[in-house]
Short mmCIF file of C-alpha atoms in Angstrom, two decimals:
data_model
loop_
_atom_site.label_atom_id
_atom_site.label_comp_id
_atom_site.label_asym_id
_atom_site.label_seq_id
_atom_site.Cartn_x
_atom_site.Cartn_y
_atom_site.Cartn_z
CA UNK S 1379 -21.76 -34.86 -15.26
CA UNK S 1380 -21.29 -31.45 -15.09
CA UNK S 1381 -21.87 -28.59 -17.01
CA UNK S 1382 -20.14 -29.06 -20.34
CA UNK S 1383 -20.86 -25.45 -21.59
CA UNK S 1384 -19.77 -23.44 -18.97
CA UNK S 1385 -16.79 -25.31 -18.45
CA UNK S 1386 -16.07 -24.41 -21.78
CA UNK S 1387 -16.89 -20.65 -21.34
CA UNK S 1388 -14.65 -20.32 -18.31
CA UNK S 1389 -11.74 -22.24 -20.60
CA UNK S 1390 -12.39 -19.32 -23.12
CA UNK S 1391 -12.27 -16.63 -20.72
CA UNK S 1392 -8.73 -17.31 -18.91
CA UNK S 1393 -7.22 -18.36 -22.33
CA UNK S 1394 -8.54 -15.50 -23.71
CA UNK S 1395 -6.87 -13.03 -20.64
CA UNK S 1396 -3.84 -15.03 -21.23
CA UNK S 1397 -2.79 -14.69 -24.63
CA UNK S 1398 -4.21 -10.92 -24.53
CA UNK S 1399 -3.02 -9.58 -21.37
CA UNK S 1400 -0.43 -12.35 -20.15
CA UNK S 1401 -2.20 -12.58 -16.83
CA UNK S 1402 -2.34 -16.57 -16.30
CA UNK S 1403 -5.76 -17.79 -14.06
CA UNK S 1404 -5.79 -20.91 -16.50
CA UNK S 1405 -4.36 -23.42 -14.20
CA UNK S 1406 -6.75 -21.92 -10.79
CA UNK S 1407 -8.47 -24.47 -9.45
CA UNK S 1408 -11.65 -24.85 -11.03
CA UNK S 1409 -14.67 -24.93 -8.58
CA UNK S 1410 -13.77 -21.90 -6.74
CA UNK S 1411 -12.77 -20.07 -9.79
CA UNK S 1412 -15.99 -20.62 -11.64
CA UNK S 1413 -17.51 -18.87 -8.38
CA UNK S 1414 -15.36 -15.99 -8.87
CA UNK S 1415 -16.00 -15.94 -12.54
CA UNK S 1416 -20.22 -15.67 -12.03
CA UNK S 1417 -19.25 -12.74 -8.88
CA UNK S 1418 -17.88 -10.70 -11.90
CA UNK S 1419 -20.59 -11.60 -14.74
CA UNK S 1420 -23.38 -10.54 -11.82
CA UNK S 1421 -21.27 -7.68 -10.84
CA UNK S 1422 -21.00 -6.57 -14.73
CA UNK S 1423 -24.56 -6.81 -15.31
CA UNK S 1424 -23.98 -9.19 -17.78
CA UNK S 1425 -25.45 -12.62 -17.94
CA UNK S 1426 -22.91 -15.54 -19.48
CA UNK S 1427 -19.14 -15.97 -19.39
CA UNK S 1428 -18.34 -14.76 -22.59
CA UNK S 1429 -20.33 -11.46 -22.33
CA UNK S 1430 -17.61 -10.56 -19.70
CA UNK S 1431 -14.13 -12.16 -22.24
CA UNK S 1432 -15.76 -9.61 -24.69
CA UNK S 1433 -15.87 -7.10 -22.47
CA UNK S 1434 -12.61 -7.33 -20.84
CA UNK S 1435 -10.50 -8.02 -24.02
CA UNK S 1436 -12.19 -4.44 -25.00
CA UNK S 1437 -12.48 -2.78 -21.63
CA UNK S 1438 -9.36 -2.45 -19.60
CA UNK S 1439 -11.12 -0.79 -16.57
CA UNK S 1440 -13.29 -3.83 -16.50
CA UNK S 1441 -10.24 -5.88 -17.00
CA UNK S 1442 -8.94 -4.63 -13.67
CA UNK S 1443 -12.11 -5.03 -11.96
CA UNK S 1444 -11.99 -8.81 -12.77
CA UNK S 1445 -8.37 -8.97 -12.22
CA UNK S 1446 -9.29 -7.79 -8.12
CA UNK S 1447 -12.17 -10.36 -8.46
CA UNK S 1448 -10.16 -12.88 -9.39
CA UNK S 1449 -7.32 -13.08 -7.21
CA UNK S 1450 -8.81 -13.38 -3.63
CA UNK S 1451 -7.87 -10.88 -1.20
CA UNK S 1452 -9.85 -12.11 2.51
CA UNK S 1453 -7.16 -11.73 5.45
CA UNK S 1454 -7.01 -10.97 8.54
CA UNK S 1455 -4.62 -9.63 11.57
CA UNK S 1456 -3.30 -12.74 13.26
CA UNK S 1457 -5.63 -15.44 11.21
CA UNK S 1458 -5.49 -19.36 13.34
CA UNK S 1459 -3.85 -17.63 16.41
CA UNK S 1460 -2.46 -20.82 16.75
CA UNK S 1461 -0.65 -20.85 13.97
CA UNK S 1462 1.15 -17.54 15.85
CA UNK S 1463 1.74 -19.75 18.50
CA UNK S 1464 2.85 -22.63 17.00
CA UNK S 1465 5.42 -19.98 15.04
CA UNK S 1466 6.69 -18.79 18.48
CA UNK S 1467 6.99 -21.75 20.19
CA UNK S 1468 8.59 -24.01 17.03
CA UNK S 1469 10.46 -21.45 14.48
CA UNK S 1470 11.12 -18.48 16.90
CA UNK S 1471 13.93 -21.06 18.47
CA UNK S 1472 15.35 -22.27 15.21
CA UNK S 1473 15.76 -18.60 14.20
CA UNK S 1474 17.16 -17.20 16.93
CA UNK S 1475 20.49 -18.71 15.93
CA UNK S 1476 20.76 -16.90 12.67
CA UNK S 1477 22.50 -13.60 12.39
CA UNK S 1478 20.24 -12.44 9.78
CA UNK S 1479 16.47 -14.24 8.76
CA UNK S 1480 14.95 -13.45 5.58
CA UNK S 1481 11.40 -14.32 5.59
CA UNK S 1482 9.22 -14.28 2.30
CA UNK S 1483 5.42 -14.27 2.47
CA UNK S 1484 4.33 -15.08 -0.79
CA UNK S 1485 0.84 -13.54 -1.42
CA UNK S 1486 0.49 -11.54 0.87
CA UNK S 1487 -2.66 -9.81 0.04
CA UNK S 1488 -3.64 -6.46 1.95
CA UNK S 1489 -0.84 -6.89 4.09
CA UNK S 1490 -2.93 -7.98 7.53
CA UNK S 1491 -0.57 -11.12 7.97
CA UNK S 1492 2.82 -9.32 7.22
CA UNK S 1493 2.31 -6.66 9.72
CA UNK S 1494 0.67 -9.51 12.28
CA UNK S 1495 4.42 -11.48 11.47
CA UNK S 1496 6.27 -8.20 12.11
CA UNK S 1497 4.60 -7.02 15.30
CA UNK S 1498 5.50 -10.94 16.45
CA UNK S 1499 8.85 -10.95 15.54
CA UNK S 1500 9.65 -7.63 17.37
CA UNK S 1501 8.08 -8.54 20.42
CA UNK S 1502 10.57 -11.77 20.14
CA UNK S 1503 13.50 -9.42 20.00
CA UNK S 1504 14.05 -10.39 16.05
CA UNK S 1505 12.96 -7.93 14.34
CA UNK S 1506 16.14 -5.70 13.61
CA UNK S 1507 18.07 -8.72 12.13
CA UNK S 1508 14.87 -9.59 9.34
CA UNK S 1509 13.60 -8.74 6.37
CA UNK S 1510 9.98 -9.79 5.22
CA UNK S 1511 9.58 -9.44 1.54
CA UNK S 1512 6.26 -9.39 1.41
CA UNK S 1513 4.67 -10.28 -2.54
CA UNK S 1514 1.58 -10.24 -4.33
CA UNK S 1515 0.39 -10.65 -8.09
CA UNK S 1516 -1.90 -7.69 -7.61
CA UNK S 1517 -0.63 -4.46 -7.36
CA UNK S 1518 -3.96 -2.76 -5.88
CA UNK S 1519 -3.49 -4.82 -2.67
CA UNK S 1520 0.21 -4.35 -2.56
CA UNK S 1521 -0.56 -0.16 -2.53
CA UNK S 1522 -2.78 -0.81 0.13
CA UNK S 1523 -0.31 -3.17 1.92
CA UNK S 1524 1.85 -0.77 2.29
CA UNK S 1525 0.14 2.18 3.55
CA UNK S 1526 -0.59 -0.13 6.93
CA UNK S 1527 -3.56 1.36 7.20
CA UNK S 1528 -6.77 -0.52 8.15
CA UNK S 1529 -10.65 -0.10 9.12
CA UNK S 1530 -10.83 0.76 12.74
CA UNK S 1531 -14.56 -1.41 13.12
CA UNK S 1532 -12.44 -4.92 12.69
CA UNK S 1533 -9.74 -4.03 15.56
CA UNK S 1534 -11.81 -5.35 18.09
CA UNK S 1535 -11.58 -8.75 16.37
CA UNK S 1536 -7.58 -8.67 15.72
CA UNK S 1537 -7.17 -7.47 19.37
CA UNK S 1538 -8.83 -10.90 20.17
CA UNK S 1539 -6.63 -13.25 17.91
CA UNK S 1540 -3.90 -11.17 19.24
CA UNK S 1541 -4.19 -11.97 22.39
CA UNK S 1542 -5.20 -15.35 21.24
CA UNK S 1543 -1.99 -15.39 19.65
CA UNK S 1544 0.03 -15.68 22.65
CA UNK S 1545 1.08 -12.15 21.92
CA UNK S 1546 2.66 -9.84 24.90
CA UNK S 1547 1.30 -6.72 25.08
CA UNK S 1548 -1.66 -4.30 23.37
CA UNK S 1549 -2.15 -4.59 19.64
CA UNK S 1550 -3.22 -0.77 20.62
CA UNK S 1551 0.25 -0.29 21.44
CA UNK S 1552 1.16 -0.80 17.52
CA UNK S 1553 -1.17 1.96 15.81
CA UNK S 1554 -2.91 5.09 15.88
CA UNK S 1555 -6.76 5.39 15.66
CA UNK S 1556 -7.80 7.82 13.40
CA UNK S 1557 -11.48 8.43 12.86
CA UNK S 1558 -12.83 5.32 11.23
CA UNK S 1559 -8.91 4.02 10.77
CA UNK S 1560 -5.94 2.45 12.62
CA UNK S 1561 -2.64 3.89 11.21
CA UNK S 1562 0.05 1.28 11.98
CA UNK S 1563 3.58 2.32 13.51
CA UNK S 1564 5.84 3.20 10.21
CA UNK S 1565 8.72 1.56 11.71
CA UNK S 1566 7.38 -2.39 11.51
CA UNK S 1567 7.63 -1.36 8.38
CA UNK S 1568 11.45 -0.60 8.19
CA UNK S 1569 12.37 -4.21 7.41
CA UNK S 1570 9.66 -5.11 5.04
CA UNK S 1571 9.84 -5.01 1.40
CA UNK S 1572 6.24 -5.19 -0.27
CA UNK S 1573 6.91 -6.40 -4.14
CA UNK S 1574 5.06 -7.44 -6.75
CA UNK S 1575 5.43 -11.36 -7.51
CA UNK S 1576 3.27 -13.33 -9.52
CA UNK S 1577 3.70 -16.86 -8.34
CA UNK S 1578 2.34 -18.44 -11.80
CA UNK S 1579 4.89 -16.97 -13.97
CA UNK S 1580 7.43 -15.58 -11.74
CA UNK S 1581 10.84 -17.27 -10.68
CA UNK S 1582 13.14 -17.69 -7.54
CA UNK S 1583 14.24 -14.38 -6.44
CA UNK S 1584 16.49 -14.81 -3.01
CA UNK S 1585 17.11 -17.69 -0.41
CA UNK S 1586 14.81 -17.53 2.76
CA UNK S 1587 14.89 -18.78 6.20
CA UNK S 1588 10.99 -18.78 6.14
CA UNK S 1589 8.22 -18.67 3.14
CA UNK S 1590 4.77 -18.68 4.82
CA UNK S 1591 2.27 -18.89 1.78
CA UNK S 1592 -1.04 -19.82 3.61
CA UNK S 1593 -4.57 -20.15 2.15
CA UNK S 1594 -2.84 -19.48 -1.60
CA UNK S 1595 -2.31 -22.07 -3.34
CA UNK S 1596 -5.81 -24.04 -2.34
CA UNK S 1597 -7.13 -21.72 -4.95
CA UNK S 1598 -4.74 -23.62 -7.60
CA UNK S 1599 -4.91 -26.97 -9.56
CA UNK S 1600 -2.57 -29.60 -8.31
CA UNK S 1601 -0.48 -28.74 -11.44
CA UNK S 1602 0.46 -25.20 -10.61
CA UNK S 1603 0.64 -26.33 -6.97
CA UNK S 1604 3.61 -28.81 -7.92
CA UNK S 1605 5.31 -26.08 -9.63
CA UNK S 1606 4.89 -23.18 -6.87
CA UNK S 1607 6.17 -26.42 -4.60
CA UNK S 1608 9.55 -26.16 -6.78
CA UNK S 1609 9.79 -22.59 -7.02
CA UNK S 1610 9.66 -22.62 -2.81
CA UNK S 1611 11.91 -25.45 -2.49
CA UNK S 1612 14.73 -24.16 -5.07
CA UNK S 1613 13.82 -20.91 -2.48
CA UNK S 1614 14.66 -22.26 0.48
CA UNK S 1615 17.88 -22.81 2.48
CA UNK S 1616 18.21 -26.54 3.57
CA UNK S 1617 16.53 -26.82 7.35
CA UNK S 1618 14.70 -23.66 6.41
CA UNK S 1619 10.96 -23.15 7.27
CA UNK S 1620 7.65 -23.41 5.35
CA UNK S 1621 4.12 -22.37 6.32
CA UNK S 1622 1.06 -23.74 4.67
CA UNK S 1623 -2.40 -23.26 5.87
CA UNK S 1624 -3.99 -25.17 7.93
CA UNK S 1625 -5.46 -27.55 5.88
CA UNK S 1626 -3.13 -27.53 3.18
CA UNK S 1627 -0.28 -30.54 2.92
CA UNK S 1628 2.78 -31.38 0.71
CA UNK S 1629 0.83 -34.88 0.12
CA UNK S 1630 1.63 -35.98 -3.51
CA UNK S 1631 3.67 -33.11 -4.35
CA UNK S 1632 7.36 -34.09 -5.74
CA UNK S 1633 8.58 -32.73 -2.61
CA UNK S 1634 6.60 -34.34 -0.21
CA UNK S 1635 9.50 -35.91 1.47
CA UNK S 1636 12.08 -33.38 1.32
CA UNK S 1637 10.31 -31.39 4.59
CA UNK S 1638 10.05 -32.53 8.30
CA UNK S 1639 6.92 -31.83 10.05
CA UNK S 1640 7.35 -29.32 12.71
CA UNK S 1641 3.95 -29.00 13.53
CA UNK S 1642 1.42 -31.25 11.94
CA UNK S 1643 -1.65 -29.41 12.53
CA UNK S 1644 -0.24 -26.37 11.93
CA UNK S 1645 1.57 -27.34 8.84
CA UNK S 1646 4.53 -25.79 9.56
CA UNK S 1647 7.67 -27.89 7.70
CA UNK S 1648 11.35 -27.51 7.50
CA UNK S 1649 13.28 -28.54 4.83
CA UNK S 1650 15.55 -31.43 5.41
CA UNK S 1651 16.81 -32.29 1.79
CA UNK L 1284 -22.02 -48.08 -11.88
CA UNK L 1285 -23.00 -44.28 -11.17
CA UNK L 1286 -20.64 -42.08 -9.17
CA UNK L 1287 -23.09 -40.33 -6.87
CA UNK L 1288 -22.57 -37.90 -4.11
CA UNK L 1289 -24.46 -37.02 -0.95
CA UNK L 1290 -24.13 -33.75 0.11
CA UNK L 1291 -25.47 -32.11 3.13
CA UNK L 1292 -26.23 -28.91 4.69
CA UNK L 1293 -27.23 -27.97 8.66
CA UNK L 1294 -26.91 -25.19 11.32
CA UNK L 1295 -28.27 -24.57 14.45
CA UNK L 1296 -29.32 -27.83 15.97
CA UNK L 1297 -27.03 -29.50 13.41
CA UNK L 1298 -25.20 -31.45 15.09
CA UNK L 1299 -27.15 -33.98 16.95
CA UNK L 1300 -29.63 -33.99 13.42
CA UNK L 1301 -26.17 -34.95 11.51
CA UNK L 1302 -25.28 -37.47 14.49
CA UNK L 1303 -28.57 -39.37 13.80
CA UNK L 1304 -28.69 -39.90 10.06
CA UNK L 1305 -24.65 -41.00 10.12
CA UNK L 1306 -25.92 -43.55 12.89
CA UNK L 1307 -28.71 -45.12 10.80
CA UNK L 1308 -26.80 -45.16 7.52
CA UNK L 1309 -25.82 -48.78 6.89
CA UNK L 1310 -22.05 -49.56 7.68
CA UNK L 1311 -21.76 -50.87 3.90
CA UNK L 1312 -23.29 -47.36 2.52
CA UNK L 1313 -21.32 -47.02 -1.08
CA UNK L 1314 -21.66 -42.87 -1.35
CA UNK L 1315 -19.49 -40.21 -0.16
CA UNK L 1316 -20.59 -37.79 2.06
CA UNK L 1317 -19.78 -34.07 2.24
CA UNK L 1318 -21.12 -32.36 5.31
CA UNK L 1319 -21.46 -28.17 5.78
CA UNK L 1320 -22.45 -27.51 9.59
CA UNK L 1321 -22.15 -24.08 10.55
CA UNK L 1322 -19.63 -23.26 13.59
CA UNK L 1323 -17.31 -21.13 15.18
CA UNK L 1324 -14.38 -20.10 13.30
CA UNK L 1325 -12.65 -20.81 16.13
CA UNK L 1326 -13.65 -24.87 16.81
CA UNK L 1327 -10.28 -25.89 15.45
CA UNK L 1328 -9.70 -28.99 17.68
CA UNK L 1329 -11.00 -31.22 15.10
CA UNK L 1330 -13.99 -31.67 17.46
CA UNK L 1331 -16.57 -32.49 15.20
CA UNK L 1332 -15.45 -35.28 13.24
CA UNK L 1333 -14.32 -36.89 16.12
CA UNK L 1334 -17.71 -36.53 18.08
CA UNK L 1335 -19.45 -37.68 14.95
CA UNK L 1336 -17.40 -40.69 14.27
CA UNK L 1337 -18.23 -42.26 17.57
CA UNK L 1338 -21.82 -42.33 16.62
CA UNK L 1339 -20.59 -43.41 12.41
CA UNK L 1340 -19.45 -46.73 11.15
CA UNK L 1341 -18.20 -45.15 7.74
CA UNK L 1342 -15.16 -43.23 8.47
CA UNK L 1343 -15.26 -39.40 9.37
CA UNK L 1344 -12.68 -36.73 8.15
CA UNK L 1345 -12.15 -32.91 8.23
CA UNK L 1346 -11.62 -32.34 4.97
CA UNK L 1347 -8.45 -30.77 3.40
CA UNK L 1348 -7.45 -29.14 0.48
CA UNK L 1349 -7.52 -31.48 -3.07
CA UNK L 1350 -8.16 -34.14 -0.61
CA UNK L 1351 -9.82 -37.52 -3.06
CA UNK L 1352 -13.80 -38.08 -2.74
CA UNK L 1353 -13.50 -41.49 -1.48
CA UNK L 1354 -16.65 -43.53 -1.69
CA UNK L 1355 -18.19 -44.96 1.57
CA UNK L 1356 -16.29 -42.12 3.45
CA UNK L 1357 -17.95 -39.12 5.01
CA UNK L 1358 -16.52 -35.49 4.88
CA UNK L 1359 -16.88 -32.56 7.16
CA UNK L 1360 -16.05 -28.98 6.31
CA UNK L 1361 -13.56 -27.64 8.35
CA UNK L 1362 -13.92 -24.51 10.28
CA UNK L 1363 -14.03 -20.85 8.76
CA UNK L 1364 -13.24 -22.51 5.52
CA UNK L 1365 -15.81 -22.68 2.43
CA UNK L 1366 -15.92 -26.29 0.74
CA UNK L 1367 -16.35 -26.83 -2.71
CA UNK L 1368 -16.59 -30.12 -5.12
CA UNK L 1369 -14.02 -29.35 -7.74
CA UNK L 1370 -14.27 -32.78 -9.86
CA UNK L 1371 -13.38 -35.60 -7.84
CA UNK L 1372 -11.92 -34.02 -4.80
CA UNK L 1373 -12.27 -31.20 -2.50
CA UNK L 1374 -11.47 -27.83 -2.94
CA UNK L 1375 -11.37 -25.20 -0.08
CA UNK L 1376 -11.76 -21.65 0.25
CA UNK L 1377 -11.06 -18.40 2.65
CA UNK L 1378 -13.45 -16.03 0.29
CA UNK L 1379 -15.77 -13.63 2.03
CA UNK L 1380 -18.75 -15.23 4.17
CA UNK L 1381 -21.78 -16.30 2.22
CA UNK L 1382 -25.16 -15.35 4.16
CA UNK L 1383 -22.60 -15.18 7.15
CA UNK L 1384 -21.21 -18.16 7.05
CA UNK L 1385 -17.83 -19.95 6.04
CA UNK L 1386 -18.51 -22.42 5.96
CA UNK L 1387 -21.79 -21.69 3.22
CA UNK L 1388 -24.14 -24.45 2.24
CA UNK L 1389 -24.85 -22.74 -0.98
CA UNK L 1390 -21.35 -22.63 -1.58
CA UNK L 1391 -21.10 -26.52 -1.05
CA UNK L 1392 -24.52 -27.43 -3.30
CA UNK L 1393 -23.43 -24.99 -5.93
CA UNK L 1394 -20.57 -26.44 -6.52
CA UNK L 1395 -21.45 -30.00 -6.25
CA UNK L 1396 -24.49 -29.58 -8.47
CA UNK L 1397 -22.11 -28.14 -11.00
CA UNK L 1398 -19.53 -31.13 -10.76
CA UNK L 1399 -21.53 -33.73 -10.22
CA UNK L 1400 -25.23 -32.75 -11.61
CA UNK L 1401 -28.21 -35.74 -11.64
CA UNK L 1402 -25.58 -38.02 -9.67
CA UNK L 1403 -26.11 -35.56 -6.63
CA UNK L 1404 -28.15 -35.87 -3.77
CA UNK L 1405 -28.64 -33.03 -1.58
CA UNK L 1406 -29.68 -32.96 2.09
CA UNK L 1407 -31.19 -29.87 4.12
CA UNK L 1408 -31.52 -30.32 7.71
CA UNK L 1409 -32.45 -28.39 10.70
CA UNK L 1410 -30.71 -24.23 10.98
CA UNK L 1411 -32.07 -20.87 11.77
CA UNK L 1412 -30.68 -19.72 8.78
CA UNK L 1413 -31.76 -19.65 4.99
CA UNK L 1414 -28.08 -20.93 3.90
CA UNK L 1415 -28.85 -23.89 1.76
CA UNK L 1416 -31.78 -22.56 -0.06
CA UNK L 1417 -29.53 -20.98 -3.31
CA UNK L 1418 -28.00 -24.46 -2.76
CA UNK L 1419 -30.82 -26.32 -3.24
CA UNK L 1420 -32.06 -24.23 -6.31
CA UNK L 1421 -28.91 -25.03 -8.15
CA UNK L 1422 -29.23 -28.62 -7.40
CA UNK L 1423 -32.75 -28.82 -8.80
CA UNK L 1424 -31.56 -27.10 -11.60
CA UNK L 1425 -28.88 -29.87 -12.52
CA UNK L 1426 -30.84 -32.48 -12.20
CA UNK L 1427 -30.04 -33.60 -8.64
CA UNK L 1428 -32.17 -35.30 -6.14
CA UNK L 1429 -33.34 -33.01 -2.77
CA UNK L 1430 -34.16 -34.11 0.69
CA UNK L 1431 -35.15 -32.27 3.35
CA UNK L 1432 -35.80 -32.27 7.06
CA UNK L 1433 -39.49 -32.71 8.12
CA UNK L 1434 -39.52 -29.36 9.86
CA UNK L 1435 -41.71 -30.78 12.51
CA UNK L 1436 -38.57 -32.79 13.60
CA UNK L 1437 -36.08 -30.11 13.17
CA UNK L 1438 -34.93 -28.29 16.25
CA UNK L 1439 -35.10 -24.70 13.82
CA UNK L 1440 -37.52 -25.44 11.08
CA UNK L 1441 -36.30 -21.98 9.34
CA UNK L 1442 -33.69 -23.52 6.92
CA UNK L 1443 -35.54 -26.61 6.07
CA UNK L 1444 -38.69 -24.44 5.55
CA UNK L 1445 -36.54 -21.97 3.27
CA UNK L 1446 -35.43 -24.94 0.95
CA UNK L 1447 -38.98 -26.09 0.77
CA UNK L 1448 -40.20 -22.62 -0.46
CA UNK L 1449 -37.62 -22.10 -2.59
CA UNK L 1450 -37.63 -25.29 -5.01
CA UNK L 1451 -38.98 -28.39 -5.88
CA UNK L 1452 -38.41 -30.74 -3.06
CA UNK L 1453 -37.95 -34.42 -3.97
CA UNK L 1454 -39.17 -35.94 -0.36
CA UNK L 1455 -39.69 -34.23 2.81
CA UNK L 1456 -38.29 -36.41 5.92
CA UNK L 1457 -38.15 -36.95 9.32
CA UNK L 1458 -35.18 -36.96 10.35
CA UNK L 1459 -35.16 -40.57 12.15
CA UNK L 1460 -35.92 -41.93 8.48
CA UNK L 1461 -33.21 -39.86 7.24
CA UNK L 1462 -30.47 -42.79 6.60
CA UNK L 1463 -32.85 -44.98 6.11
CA UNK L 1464 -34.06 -43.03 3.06
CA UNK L 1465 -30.78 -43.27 2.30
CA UNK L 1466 -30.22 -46.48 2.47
CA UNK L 1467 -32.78 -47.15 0.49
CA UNK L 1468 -31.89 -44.76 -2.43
CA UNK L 1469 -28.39 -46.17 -2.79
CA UNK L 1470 -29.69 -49.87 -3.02
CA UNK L 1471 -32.37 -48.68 -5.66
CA UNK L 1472 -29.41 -47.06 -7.61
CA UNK L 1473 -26.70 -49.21 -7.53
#
């Protein structure tokens, strides 16, 4: 059926990163992977798999290059407005009763989701009692996270899922425009914590209220998906909240029935055992 | 008996070309189906499999992440979301837009010629677009079987006249024939 050699190859290369540099891709799921893998040969210049294991067990410049290849960093402000929606119409109330909300968003990329979370839970009147620990196996996008700063040409775009979002007043109203850049307000910043957490080989560090990890783990086998499904669980104070993506489930996880649906399409679940 | 999987790939136009070969498939057809049409990132009400399983007898889904390949069932990529074959179930994707479009057809054929090689049969239909012409190179190249659209019955004739130019097409269609063809092919094969 499929490509026998390649397969191979591919096995080669993220064994080969593993045992050399102890970053683990060898349990990603395979299909999209294998795209990712063929981005960085082309990108390379070289022309099979194991060209580019040679060159990155030799090359750690190129090792970093495939390292950023690898790990997928596509976000956006306010991605599925409705999911923004759903969160203020279906967790905002749940929260609101806690004196202090700890909220971890696990892979969290260039930061577009984090600061989309914050600007939400301010307008809610939440904001001073959180903390967002906001974590990501790459440190490149967590420097970048941090500095709030994004390209001024896709602000047009978040304004619209903004406002999609159910949001209250100007996503202007939350940063500066600078030439070709918008420079986000420093203080929705105050409560977040941007950390590097690699979600393959790292454990439970705190207990959360909320873990939104959306559009992660469909880039993992349904191996390391089990386990990240423990690691969140053990994370998680009983009737606390998880976020998937959108088409994401806890089907056939070992967990599957220890979450409520709060929103099925959503998939937004709290923990009930 | 062979594991076989139809996979197919449409844009503008796409949806009433995709409504007519699901509605002349038989009701017993034995092969999956995984469907790319290109729309909004914002259709999120599920509208599409719904519309096309009033004109279907096999049952119609949105796919979702690691969801099983079920045979006899058909599959439609949901919205602003790549699909992928990863073995035998679906994988999905947020990467970057391929030839502007999440979902891409190339991504789709790519990835099903890889997984499921001679056993795949690929289906271009109507699209302004040349999305699904990679695609249909890397099926070729594994072996796979390649339909396409006659252009003369495609409301855009660019993307079925892309995957013509760009490899060796097995049969050339109309689309009215479409399932039939189909049909046809599964009986031969079983």
């Amino acid at each position: 059926m499929s490509d026998a050699r390649e397969a191979l190859e591919i096995e080669l290369l993220t064994e080969g990163i593993f045992r050399h540099y102890g970053v683990d891709f060898r349990h990603y799921a395979f299909a999209s992977l294998r795209r990712r893998v063929w981005n960085s040969v082309h990108a390379e210049k070289l022309v099979t798999v194991t060209q580019l294991l040679d060159r990155v067990l030799h090359d750690t410049d190129a090792m970093e290059r495939l390292l950023l290849q690898l790990s997928v960093n596509v976000t956006s402000m306010f991605r599925d407005p409705s999911f923004y929606r759903a969160f203020r119409d279906k967790v905002v109330p749940l929260l609101r009763s806690y004196p202090f909300i700890r909220i971890w968003h696990a892979g969290c990329s260039t930061g577009e989701e984090v600061y989309s979370m914050a600007i939400l839970l301010e307008e809610e009147g939440l904001y001073e009692r959180s903390r967002l620990y906001a974590t990501d196996m790459n440190e490149a996008v967590l420097a970048q996270a941090r500095k709030g700063i994004f390209a001024m040409n896709v602000m047009p775009e978040y304004a619209k899922n903004y406002a999609l979002a159910g949001c209250k007043a100007q996503l202007s109203d939350y940063y500066l425009a600078r030439y070709d850049f918008a420079l986000f307000r420093q203080s929705l910043r105050r409560n977040v914590v941007f950390a590097h957490h690699n979600l393959v080989t790292d454990g439970s560090f705190n207990e959360f209220n909320v873990i939104l990890c959306r559009n992660v783990m469909i880039y993992f086998d349904r191996e390391l998906q089990g386990n990240v499904h423990r690691l969140f669980h053990a994370s998680l104070r009983r009737f606390g909240v998880l976020a998937l993506g959108r088409k994401e489930s806890l089907r056939g996880t070992a967990h599957e029935h220890d979450y409520a649906e709060l929103d099925a399409v959503e998939k937004i679940f709290r923990r009930s055992a | 008996m062979e594991r076989v999987l139809v996979v197919v790939g449409a844009s503008l136009g796409g949806f009433d070309a995709i409504a007519t070969l699901l509605s002349t498939l038989s009701a017993g057809f034995p092969w999956p189906l995984a469907i790319v049409q290109h729309r909004s990132a914002e259709d999120v009400a599920d509208t599409l499999p719904v519309m096309l399983q009033r004109r279907c007898a096999l049952p119609v889904h949105e796919a979702e992440d690691k969801d099983p390949i079920v045979n006899g069932h058909v599959y439609v990529a949901p919205p602003d979301y790549h699909l992928l074959i990863d073995g035998g179930v679906f994988a999905l994707s947020t990467e970057a837009r391929v030839s502007l479009a999440r979902p891409s057809i190339d991504v789709l054929f790519d990835s099903a010629a890889a997984a499921f090689g001679s056993s795949l049969v690929a289906v271009v239909l109507t699209g302004a677009s040349s999305d699904g012409a990679f695609g249909a190179q890397r099926v070729k190249a594994a072996g796979g079987t390649l339909l396409v659209q006659d252009p003369a019955t495609a409301e855009s004739r660019v993307m079925p006249l892309a995957a013509i130019g760009a490899a060796a097409v097995d049969q050339i269609v109309p689309i009215g024939a479409m399932g039939e063809y189909l049909n046809r092919l599964a009986a031969t094969r079983r």
